[in-house]
Coordinates of C-alpha atoms in Angstrom, one line a residue:
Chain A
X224 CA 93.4 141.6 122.7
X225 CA 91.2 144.6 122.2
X226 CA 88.3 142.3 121.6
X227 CA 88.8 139.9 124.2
X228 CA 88.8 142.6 126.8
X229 CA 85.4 144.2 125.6
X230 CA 83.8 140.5 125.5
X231 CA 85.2 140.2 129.4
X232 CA 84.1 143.7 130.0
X233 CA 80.5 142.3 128.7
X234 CA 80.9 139.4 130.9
X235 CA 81.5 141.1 134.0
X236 CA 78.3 143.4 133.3
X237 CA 76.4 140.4 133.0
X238 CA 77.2 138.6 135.7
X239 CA 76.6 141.8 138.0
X240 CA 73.0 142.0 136.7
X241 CA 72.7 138.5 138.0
X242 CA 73.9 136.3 135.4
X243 CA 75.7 133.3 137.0
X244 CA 76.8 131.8 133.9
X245 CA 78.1 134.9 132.0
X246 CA 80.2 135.4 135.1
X247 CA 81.4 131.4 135.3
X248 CA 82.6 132.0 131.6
X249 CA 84.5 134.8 132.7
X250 CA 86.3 133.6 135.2
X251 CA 86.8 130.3 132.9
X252 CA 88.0 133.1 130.4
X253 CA 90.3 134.8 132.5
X254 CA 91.9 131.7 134.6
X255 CA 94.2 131.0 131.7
X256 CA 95.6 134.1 131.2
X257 CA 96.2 134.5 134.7
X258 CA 98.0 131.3 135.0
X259 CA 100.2 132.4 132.0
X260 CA 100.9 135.6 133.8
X261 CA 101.6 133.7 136.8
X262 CA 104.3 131.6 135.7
X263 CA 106.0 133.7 133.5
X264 CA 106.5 135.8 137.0
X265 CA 107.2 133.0 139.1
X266 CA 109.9 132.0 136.2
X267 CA 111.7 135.5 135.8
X268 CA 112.0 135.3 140.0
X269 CA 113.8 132.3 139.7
X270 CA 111.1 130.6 141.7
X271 CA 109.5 127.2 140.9
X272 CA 106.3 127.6 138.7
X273 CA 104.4 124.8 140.6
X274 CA 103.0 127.4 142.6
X275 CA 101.4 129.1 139.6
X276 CA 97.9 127.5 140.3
X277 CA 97.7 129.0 144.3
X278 CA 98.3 132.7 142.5
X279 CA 95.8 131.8 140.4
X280 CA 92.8 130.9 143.0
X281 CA 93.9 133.9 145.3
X282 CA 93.6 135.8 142.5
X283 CA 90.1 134.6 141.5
X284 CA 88.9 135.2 144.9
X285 CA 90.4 138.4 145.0
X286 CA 88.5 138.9 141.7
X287 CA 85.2 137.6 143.4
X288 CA 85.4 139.8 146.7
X289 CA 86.3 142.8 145.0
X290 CA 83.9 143.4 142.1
X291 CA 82.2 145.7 143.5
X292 CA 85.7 147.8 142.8
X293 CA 84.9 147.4 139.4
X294 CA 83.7 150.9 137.7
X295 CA 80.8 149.3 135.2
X296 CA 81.4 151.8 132.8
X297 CA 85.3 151.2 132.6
X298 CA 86.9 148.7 131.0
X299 CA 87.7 145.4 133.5
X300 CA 91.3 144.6 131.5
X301 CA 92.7 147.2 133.5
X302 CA 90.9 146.5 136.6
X303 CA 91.6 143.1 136.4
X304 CA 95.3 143.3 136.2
X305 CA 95.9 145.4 138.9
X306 CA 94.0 142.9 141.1
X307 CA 96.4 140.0 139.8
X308 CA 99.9 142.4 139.5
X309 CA 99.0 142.7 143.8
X310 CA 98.7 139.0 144.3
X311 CA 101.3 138.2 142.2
X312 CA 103.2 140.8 144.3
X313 CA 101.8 139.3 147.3
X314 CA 102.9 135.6 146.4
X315 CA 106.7 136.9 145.9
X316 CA 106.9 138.4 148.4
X317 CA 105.7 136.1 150.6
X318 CA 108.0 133.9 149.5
X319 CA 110.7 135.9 150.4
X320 CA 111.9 138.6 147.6
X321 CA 111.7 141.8 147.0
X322 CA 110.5 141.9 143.2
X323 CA 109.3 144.5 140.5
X324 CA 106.5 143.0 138.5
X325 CA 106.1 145.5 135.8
X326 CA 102.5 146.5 134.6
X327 CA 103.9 145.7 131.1
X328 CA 104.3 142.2 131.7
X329 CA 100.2 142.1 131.8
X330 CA 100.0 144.9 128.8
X331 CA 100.3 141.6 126.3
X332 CA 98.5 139.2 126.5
X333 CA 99.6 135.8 125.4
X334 CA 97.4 133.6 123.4
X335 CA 96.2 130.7 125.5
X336 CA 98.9 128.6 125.7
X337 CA 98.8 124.8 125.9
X338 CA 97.5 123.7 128.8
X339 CA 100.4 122.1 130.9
X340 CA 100.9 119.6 133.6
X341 CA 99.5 121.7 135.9
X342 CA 100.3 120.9 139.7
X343 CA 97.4 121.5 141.9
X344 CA 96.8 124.0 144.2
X345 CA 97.3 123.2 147.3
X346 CA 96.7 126.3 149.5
X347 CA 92.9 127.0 149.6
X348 CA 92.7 123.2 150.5
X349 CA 94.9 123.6 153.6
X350 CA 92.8 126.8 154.8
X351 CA 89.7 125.1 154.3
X352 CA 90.4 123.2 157.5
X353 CA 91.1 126.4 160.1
X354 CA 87.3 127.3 158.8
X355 CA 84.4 127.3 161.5
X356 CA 82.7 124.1 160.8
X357 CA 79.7 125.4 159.1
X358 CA 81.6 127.5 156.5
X359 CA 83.9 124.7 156.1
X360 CA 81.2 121.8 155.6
X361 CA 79.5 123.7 153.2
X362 CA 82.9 124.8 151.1
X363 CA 83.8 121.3 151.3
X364 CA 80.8 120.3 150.3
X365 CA 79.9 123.0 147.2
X366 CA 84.1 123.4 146.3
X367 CA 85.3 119.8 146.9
X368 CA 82.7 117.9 146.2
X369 CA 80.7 119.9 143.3
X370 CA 77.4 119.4 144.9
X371 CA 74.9 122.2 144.2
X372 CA 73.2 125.0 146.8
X373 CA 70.3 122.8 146.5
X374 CA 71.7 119.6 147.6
X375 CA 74.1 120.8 150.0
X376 CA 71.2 122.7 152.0
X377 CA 69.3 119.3 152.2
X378 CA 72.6 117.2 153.0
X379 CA 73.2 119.7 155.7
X380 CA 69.8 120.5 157.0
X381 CA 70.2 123.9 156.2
X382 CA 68.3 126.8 154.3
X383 CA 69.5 127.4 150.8
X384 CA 69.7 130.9 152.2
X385 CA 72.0 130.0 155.3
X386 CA 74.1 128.2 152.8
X387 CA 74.5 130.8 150.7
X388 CA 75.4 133.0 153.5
X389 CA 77.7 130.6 154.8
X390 CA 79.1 130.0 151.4
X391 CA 80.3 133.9 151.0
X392 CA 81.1 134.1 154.7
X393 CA 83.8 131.0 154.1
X394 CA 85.0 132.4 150.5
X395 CA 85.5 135.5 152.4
X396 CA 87.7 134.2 155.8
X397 CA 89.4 131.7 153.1
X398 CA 90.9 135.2 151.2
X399 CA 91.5 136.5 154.3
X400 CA 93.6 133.6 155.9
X401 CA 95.4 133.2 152.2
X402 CA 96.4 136.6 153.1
X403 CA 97.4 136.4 156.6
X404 CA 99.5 133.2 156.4
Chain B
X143 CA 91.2 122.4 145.2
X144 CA 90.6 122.1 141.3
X145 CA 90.4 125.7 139.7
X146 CA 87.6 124.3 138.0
X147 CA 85.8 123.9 140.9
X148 CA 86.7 126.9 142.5
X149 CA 85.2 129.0 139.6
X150 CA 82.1 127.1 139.8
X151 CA 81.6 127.6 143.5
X152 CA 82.7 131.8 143.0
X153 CA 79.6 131.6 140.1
X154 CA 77.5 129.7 142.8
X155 CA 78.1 133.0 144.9
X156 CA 77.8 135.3 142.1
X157 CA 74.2 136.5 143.8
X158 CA 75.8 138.1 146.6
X159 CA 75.9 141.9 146.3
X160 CA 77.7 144.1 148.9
X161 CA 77.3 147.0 149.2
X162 CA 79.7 149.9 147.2
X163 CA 82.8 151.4 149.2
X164 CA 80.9 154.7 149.4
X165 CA 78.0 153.2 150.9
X166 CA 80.4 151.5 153.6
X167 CA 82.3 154.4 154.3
X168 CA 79.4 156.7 154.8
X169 CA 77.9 154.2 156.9
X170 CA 80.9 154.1 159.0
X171 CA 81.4 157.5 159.1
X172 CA 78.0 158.3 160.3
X173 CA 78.5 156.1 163.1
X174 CA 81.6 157.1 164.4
X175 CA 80.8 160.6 164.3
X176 CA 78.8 160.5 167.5
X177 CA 81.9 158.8 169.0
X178 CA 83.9 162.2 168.1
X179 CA 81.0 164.7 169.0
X180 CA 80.4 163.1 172.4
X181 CA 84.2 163.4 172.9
X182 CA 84.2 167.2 171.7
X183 CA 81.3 167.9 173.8
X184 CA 82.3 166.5 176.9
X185 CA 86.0 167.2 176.9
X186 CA 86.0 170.7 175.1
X187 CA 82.9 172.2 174.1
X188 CA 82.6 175.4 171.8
X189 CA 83.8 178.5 172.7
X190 CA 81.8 181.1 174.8
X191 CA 81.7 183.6 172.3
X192 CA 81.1 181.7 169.6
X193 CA 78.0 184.0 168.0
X194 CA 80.3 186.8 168.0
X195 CA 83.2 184.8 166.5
X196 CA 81.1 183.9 163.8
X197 CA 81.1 187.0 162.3
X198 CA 85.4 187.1 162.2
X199 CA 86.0 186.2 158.7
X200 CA 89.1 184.0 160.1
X201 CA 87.3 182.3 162.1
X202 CA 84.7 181.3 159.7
X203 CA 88.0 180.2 157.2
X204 CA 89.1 177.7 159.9
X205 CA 86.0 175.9 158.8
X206 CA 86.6 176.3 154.6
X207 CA 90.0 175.3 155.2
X208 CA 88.9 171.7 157.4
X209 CA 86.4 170.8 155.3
X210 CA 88.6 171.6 152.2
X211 CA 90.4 168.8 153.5
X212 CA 87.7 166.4 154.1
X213 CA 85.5 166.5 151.5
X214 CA 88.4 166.5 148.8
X215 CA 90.1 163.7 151.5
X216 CA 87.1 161.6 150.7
X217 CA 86.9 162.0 147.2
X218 CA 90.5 161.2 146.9
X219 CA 89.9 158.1 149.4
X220 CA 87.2 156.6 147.6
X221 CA 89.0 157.0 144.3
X222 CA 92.3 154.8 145.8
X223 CA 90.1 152.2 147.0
X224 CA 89.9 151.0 143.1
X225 CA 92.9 148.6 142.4
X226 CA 94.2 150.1 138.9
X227 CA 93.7 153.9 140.5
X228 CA 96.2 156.1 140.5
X229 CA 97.0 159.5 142.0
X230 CA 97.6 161.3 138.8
X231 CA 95.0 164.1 138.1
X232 CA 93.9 163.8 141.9
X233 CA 96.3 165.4 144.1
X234 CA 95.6 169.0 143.2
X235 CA 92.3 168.4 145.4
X236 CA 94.8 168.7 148.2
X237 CA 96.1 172.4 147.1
X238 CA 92.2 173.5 147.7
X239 CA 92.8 173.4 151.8
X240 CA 96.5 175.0 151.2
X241 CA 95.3 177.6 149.1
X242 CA 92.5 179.0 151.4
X243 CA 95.0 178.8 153.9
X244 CA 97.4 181.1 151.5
X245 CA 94.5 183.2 151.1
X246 CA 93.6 183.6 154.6
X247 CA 97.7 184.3 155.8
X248 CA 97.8 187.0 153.0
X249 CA 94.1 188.5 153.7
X250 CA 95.8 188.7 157.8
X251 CA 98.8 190.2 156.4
X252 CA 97.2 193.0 155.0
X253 CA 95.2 193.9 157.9
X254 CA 96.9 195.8 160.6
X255 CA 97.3 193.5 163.7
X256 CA 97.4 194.1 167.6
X257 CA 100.0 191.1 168.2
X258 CA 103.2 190.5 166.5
X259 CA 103.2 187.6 164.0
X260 CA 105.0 185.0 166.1
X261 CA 102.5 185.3 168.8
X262 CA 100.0 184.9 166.9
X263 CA 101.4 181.8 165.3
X264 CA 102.3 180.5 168.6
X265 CA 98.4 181.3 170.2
X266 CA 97.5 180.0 173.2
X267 CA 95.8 176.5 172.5
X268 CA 98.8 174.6 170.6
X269 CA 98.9 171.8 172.9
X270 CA 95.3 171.5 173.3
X271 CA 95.1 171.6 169.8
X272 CA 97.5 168.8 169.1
X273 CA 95.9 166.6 171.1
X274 CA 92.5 167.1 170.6
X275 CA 92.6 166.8 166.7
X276 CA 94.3 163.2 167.1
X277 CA 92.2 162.3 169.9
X278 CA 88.8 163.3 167.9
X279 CA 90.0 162.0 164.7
X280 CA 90.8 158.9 166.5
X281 CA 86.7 157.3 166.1
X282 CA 86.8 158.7 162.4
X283 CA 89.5 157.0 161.5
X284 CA 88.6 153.7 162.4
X285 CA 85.5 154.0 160.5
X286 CA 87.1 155.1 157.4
X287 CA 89.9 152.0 157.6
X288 CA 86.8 150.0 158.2
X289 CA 85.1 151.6 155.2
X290 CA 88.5 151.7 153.2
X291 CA 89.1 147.6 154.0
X292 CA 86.0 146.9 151.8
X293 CA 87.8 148.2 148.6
X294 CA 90.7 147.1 147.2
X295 CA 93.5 149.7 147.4
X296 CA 96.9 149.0 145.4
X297 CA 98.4 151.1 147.5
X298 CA 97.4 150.9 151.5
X299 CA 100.1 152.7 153.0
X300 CA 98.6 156.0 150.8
X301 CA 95.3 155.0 151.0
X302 CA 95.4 154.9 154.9
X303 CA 97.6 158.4 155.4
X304 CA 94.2 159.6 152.8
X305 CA 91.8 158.0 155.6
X306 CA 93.7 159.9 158.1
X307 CA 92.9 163.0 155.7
X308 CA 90.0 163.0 155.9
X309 CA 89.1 161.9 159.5
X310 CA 91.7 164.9 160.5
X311 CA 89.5 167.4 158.8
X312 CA 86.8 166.3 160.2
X313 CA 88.2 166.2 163.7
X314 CA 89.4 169.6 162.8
X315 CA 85.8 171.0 162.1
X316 CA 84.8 170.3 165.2
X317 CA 88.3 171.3 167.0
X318 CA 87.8 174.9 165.1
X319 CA 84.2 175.8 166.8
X320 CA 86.5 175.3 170.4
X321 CA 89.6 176.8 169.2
X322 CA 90.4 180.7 170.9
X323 CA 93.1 181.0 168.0
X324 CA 91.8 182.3 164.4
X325 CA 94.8 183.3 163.0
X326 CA 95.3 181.4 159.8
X327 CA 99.0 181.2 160.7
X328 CA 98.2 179.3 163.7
X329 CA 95.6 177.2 161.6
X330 CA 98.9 176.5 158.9
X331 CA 101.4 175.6 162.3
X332 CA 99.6 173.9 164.4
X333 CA 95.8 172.4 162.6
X334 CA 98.8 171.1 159.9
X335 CA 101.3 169.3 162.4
X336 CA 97.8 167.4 164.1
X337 CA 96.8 166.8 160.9
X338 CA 100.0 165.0 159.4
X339 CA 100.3 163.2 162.5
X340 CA 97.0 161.6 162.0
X341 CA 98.0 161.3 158.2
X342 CA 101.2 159.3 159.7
X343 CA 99.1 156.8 161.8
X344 CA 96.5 156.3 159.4
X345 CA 99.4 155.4 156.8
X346 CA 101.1 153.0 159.2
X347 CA 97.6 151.0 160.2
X348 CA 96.8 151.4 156.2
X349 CA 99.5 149.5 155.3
X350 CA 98.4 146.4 157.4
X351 CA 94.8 146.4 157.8
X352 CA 94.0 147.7 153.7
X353 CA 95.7 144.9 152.0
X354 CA 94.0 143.0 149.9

């Protein structure tokens, strides 16, 4: 465990000095483990795990808006759980019970386990379409679709800058409205 | 949406920088404070004999004792804003306002005094004194919420009642410089009641506007 935390720890660093694929890795590294978390939670609570993979994408983007919370020169295990332990709180909660998620639970972690049938998220999808149109086009058009900065500037007769702004801008009021619902 | 995709759009955004919660905070800080200055100046003003209070050691304290609270309220602020932060190791930072306050109530004590303790607990601005610190710290601790909202606090409720802190003792600092009332036992009544009142709002917004 020891190890995998200091090669995520190396990740992060990476990706904060710019390197988009050291930080796509990451996030590929960590998604598993969070989804394990996740339903293990949702299981003890007596809840239905199919709503593992919406923890899981709050919790990236919780990840993505915050890491500038992220002390470089501490280790991001810690860091990271305490971002996941809230929106694992948060997604209890919300659905209605008052429940003690103990820091232990992310003290462990499990080995990868086999990738289930996994039923998809459905949440960010439904916020995308409360989004001002711009932020929404271009989330649908980078998130949905898989097309790249490049293309979707040319598709949508915008700036690769505006889209890039617009692209934050509608990562940032999708937390938000995850939150607020 | 596909996780998948979802992590390859975050990495698409991975160039996007903001700025630290300190930055932020100072920011906002810097430009509420005009907000509470302008207040202070047109509501209440400093006192008339303010060059010749300077040289009371008390009065000089009420400043040690408000920014005791703020500087150690901001350090303790920006500490909470990180999600696996916890108050252990922290909190003494608190005692440093309390204990000049101890120091100043026992320096008084052994000085002999024209007016009888209570009345100079009780003074003669308490009102004033409970309004204005809200009232000032009001600007300051919107900015700090605002500054606060761009980190991550597992705990908002504590986080905001810190925002509230720290925008008391600030408000305070400038409450002091009007304030007829030196003794440090009317600092500990009424500078303490303003400032846990602020402390209580800040909590209550906190733990709706600092989730995360």
């Amino acid at each position: 465990m020891r190890e995998r935390g200091d090669e995520w720890t190396g990740l992060m660093r990476s990706a904060l000095a710019g390197d988009a694929a050291a930080y796509q890795r990451l996030l590929g590294a960590i998604a598993p483990v969070l989804r394990a978390n996740a339903r293990r939670a949702l299981a003890r609570a007596g809840q239905p795990i199919d709503q593992s993979e919406d923890i899981v994408q709050d919790t990236l983007l919780a990840v993505h808006l915050k890491r500038h919370t992220w002390d470089a020169d501490a280790p991001l295990a810690p860091w990271l759980f305490a971002i996941a332990r809230n929106k694992l709180i948060d997604a209890l909660r919300r659905r209605g019970r008052r429940v003690f998620v103990d820091i232990d639970d992310f003290a462990e972690i499990l080995p990868s386990e086999p990738p289930e049938q996994t039923v998809p998220a459905r949440e960010v999808a439904a916020q995308l379409e409360s989004l001002p149109a711009r932020q929404r086009d271009v989330l649908q058009s980078i998130a949905v679709e898989g097309t790249s900065i490049k293309v979707t500037a040319e598709k949508l007769a915008m700036s690769e800058g505006a889209v890039r702004v617009a692209l934050h801008r509608g990562l940032a009021s999708l937390t938000a409205r995850l939150r607020e619902q | 949406m596909d996780t998948d995709r979802l992590i390859r759009t975050l990495a698409a955004d991975n160039a996007h920088r903001g700025p630290s919660v300190g930055t932020l905070l100072a920011i906002a800080l810097l430009v509420a404070a005009p907000f509470s200055v302008a207040m202070f100046s047109f509501e209440l003003g400093m006192r008339h004999d303010v060059m010749t209070a300077m040289r009371n050691p008390f009065f000089d304290l009420k400043f040690l004792v408000t920014l005791g609270l703020a500087g150690p309220a901001i350090a303790i602020a920006l500490h909470l804003s990180r999600p696996e932060a916890s108050l252990r190791g922290w909190t003494w930072l608190l005692l440093i306002p309390l204990g000049l306050l101890g120091i100043g109530i026992a320096g008084e004590m052994m000085m002999p005094q024209r007016l009888p303790m209570m009345t100079r607990l009780m003074g003669s601005n308490s009102r004033v004194c409970l309004t204005a610190i809200p009232l000032l710290s009001l600007p300051l601790l919107a900015a700090a919420l605002i500054g606060l909202r761009h980190g991550a606090p597992s705990r908002p409720a504590l986080a905001g009642a810190v925002a509230g802190l720290l925008s008391a003792g600030l408000a305070a600092t400038l409450y002091a410089s009007h304030c007829t009332d030196d003794s440090p036992l009317f600092v500990a009544t009424w500078y303490t009641l303003a400032t846990a009142l602020v402390a209580a709002i800040g909590a209550l917004l906190g733990s709706k506007l600092l989730r995360f």
